[in-house]
C-alpha positions in Angstrom: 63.5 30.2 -4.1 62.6 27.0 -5.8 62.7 25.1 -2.8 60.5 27.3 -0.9 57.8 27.2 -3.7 58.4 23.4 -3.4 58.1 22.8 0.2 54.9 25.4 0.5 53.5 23.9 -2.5 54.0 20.2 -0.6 52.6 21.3 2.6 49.4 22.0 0.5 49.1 19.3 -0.4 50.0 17.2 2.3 47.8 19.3 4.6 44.4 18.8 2.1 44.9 15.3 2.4 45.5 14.7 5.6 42.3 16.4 7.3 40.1 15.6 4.6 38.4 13.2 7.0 37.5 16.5 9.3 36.2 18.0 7.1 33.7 16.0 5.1 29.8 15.4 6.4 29.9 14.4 10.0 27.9 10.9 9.1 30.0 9.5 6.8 33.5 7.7 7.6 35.9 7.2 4.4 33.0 7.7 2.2 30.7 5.0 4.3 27.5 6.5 5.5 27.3 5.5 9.2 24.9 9.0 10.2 25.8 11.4 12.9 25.6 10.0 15.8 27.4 6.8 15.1 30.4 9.0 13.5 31.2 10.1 17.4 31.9 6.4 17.7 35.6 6.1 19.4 36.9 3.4 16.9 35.8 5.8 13.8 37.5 8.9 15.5 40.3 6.7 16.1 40.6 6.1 12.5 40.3 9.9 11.3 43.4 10.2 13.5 45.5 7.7 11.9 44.7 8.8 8.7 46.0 12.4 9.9 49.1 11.2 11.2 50.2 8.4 8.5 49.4 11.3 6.0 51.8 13.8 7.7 54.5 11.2 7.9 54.7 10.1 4.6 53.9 13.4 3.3 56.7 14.9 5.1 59.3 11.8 3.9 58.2 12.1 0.2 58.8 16.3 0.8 62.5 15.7 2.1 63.5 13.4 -0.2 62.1 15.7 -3.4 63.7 18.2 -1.4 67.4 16.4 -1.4 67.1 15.7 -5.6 66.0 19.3 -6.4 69.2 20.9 -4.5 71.3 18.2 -6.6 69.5 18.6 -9.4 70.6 21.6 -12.2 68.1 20.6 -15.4 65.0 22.6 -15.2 63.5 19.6 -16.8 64.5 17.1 -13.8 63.5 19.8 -11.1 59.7 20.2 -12.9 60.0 15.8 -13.0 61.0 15.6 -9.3 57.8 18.0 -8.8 55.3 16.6 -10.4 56.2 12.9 -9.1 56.5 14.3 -5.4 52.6 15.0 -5.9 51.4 12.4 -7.7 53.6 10.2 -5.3 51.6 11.8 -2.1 48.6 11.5 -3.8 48.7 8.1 -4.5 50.1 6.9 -1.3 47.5 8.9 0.5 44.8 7.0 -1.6 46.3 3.7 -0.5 45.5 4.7 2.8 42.6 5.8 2.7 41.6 2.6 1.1 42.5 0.9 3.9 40.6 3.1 6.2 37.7 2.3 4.2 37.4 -0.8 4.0 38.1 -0.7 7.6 35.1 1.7 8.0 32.7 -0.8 5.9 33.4 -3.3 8.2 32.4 -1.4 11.0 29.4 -0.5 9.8 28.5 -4.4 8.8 29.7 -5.2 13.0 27.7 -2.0 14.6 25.3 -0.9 12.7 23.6 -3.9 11.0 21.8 -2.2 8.1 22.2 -4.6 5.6 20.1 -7.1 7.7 17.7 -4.1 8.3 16.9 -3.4 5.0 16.1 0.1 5.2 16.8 2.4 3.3 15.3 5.9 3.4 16.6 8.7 1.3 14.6 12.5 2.2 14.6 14.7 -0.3 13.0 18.5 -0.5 11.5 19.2 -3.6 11.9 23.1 -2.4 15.8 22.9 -2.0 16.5 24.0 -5.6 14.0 27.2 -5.3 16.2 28.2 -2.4 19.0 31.1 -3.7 21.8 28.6 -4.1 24.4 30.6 -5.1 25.6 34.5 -6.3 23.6 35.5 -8.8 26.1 35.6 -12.7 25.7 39.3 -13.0 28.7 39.3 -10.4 30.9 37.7 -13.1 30.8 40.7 -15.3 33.8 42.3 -12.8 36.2 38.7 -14.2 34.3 39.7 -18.1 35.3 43.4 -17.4 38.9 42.2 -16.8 39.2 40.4 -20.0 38.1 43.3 -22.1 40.4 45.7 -21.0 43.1 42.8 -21.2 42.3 42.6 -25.0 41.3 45.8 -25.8 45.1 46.8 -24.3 46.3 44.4 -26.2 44.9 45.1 -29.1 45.5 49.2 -28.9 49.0 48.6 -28.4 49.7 46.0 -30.2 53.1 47.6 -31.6 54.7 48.6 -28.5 54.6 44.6 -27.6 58.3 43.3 -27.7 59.0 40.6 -31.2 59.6 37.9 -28.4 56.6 37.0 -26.4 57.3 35.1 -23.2 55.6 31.7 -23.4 56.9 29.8 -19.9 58.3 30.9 -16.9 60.2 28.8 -13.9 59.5 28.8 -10.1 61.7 32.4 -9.8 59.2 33.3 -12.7 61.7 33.9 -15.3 60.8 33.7 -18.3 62.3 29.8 -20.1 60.9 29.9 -23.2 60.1 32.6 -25.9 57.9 32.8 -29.3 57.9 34.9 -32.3 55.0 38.1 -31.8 51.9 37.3 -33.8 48.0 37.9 -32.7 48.0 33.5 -32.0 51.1 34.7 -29.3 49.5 37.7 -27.7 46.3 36.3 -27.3 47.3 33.1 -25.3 46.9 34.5 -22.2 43.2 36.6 -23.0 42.2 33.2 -23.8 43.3 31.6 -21.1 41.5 34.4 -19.2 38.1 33.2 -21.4 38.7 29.5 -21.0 39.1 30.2 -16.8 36.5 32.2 -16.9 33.8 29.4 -18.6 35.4 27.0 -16.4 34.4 28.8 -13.0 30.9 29.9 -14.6 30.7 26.4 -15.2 31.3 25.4 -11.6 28.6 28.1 -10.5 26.1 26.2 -12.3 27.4 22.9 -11.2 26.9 24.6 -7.7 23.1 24.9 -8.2 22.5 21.9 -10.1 23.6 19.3 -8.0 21.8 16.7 -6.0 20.9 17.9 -2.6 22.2 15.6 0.3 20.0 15.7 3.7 21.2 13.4 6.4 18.5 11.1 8.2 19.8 11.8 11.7 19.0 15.7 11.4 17.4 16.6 8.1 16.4 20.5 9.2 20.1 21.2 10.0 21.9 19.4 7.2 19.5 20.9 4.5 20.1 24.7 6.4 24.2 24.0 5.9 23.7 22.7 2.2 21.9 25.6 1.3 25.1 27.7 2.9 27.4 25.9 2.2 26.8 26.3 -1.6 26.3 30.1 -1.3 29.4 30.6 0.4 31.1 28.4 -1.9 29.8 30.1 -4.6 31.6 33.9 -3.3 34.7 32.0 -3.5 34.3 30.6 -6.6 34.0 34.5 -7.9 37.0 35.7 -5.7 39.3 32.5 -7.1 38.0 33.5 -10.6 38.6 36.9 -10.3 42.0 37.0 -8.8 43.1 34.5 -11.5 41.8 36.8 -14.4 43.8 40.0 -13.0 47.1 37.8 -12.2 47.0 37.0 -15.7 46.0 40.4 -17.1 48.6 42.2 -15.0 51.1 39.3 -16.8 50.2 40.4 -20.1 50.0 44.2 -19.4 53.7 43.2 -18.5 54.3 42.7 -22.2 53.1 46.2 -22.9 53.9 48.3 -20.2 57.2 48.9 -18.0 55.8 46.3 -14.4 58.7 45.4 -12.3 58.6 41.8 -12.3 59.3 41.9 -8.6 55.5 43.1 -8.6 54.2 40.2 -10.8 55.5 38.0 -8.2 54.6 39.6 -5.1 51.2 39.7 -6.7 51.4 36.0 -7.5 52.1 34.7 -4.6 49.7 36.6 -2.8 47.2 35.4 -5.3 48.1 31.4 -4.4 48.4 32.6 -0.2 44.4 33.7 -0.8 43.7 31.0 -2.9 45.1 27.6 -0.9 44.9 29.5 2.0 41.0 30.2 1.7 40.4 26.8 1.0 42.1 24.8 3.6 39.8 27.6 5.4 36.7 26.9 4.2 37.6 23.5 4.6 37.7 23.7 8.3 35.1 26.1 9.0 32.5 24.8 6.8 33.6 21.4 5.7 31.9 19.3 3.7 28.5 20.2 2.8 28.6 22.8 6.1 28.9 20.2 8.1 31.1 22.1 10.1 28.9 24.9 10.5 27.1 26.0 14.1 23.4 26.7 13.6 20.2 27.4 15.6 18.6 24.1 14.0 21.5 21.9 16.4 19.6 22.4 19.5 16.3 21.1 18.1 15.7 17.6 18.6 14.9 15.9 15.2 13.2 12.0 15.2 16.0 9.4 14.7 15.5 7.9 11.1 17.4 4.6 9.6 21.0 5.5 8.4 20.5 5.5 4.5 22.6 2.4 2.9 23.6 3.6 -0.6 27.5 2.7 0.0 26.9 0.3 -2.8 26.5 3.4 -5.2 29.8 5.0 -4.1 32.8 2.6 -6.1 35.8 2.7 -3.1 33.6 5.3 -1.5 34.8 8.3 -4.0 33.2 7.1 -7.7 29.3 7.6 -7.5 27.8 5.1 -10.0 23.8 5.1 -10.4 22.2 4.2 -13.4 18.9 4.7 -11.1 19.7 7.9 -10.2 19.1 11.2 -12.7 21.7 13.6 -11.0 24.4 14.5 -13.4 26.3 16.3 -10.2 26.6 15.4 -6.7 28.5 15.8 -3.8 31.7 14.7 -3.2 31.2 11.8 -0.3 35.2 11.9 0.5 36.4 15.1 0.1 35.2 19.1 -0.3 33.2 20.0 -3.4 31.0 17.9 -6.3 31.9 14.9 -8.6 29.7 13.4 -11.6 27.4 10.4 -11.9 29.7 8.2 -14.0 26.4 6.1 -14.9 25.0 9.6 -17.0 26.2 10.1 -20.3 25.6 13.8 -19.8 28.2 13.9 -16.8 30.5 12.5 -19.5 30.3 14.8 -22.2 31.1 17.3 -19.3 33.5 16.1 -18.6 35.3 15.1 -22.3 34.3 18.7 -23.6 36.5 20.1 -20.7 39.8 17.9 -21.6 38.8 18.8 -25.2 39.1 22.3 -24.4 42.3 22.4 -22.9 44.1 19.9 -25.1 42.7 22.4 -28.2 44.4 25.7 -26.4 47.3 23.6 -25.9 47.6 22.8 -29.3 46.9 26.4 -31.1 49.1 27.8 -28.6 51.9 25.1 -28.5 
């Protein structure tokens, strides 16, 4: 069983990073804005594909190996090690080659597209975009605030019938590894996991309709349509992957209380991850980036050309957006699906400090 959750969980992986270039904005190439038509170029395309395939390949030998040292492997402690350093081992090699596909894709841009000589720079913005309905409305997450109650309020009411041993960790065949003594700090771990999730996703919601808006210069009407979609539909799924985390965990602590086969807690969580990564790789494909995947009316009208807008400068290694000129706390992710922060705005760093803050502190009470 472990090596099923192992090899699933590296396909994932493996998978999002190899077709990230697919699914960003169509006019931009390993986070370097080349515009829409110049993306169809042969030698970008090119590129996107040998990113695909060296990402599969080492992927898939990093997987095998970690695969080979789990079945040897008996310590739970060198199975979660061999994990975690499969991942971060992907993740890194997939960024060393993306870094070589962007550099190679700023010095296409210099050879084809001469804007640095050009000197324009044009960046459209609609000052309506934010009046638009961005995302669901918060009254939806009352149904994830619902869950919580009744996951405390059961707690609570039958506080006795809890067993003295609460379970604190479990493995990949979700047995349970490590116990602690009942107590209300115990019990409540997982309710406030279920509050801490909870900020975190409303949190995301608002990041959703806060964030800069990004209109491309070769077809402003269509890419301002998709934004506005993209975000909403992003937005439902933020609810469903907040939702479906709040009941996995108040069906685990109802466990504590009440006779669930455990066969049903994982059933349940695995369906939970299935909808989860499975959406997402979805979404990734169907909408992409910004919804630059999506099919609208606005393709077939013919918007004026404009000057490709030359802010690679702001974009550290095309992934780190840095701009002290710019007031945006959030903004799109330029390689990638979803939003990032300014890292010139102190405001983006607080966010960003008060998150780790919060986590390390539930780590600590609960520890």
């Amino acid at each position: 069983m472990e090596i099923l959750f192992f090899i699933a969980m590296m396909l994932v992986v493996v998978v999002l990073q190899a077709i990230t270039p697919y699914v960003i904005r169509r006019g931009e190439s390993f986070g370097v804005m080349v515009g829409e038509k110049a993306a169809n170029d042969p030698a970008l395309r090119k590129m996107k594909r040998q990113f695909l395939n060296w990402n599969l390949i080492v992927g898939g030998l990093v997987t095998v190996f970690a695969a080979i040292l789990l079945l040897v492997s008996t310590s739970e402690n060198a199975q979660a090690t061999i994990l975690i350093s499969a991942i971060l081992i992907v993740i890194i090699l997939s960024l060393l080659i993306y870094v070589r596909f962007y550099k190679a894709s700023l010095a296409w841009k210099k050879a084809n597209l001469q804007v640095a000589s050009d000197k324009a720079n044009i960046v459209m913005v609609d000052t309506t975009f934010h009046r638009q309905k961005l995302t669901i409305s918060y009254a939806w997450y009352l149904i994830p605030l619902a869950l919580i109650f009744i996951t405390i309020g059961l707690t609570v009411i039958y506080y006795d019938q809890i067993p003295s041993m609460i379970p604190m960790q479990y493995n990949f065949d979700n047995e349970v590894t490590r116990e602690a003594a009942k107590n209300y700090r115990t019990v409540m771990m997982m309710p406030m996991m279920q509050i801490v999730m909870l900020g975190l996703f409303l949190f995301i919601n608002y990041m959703m309709s806060r964030s800069k808006q990004v209109i491309d210069n070769d077809n402003p009407t269509a890419s301002m349509r998709r934004n506005v979609l993209f975000r909403y539909i992003y937005s439902k799924f933020n609810l469903i992957m907040g939702t479906l985390l709040i009941a996995l965990f108040m069906v685990i602590q109802l466990s504590f209380i009440f006779s669930i086969p455990q066969i049903f807690i994982t059933v349940m969580l695995i369906l939970v991850l299935v909808i989860i990564f499975g959406g997402l790789i979805f979404l990734m494909v169907r909408v992409g980036q910004g919804g630059s995947r999506l099919k609208l009316e606005e393709d077939t009208q013919a918007d004026t050309t404009k000057p490709i807008r030359d802010d690679d400068a702001n974009w550290k290694l095309g992934v780190f957006y840095f701009n002290r000129q710019d007031p945006a706390v959030f903004v799109e992710k330029r390689f990638g699906v979803g939003w990032t922060i300014n890292m010139a705005r102190p405001a983006a760093w607080l966010s960003f400090v008060a998150i780790i803050a919060v986590i390390v502190i539930i780590i600590i009470i609960f520890s």
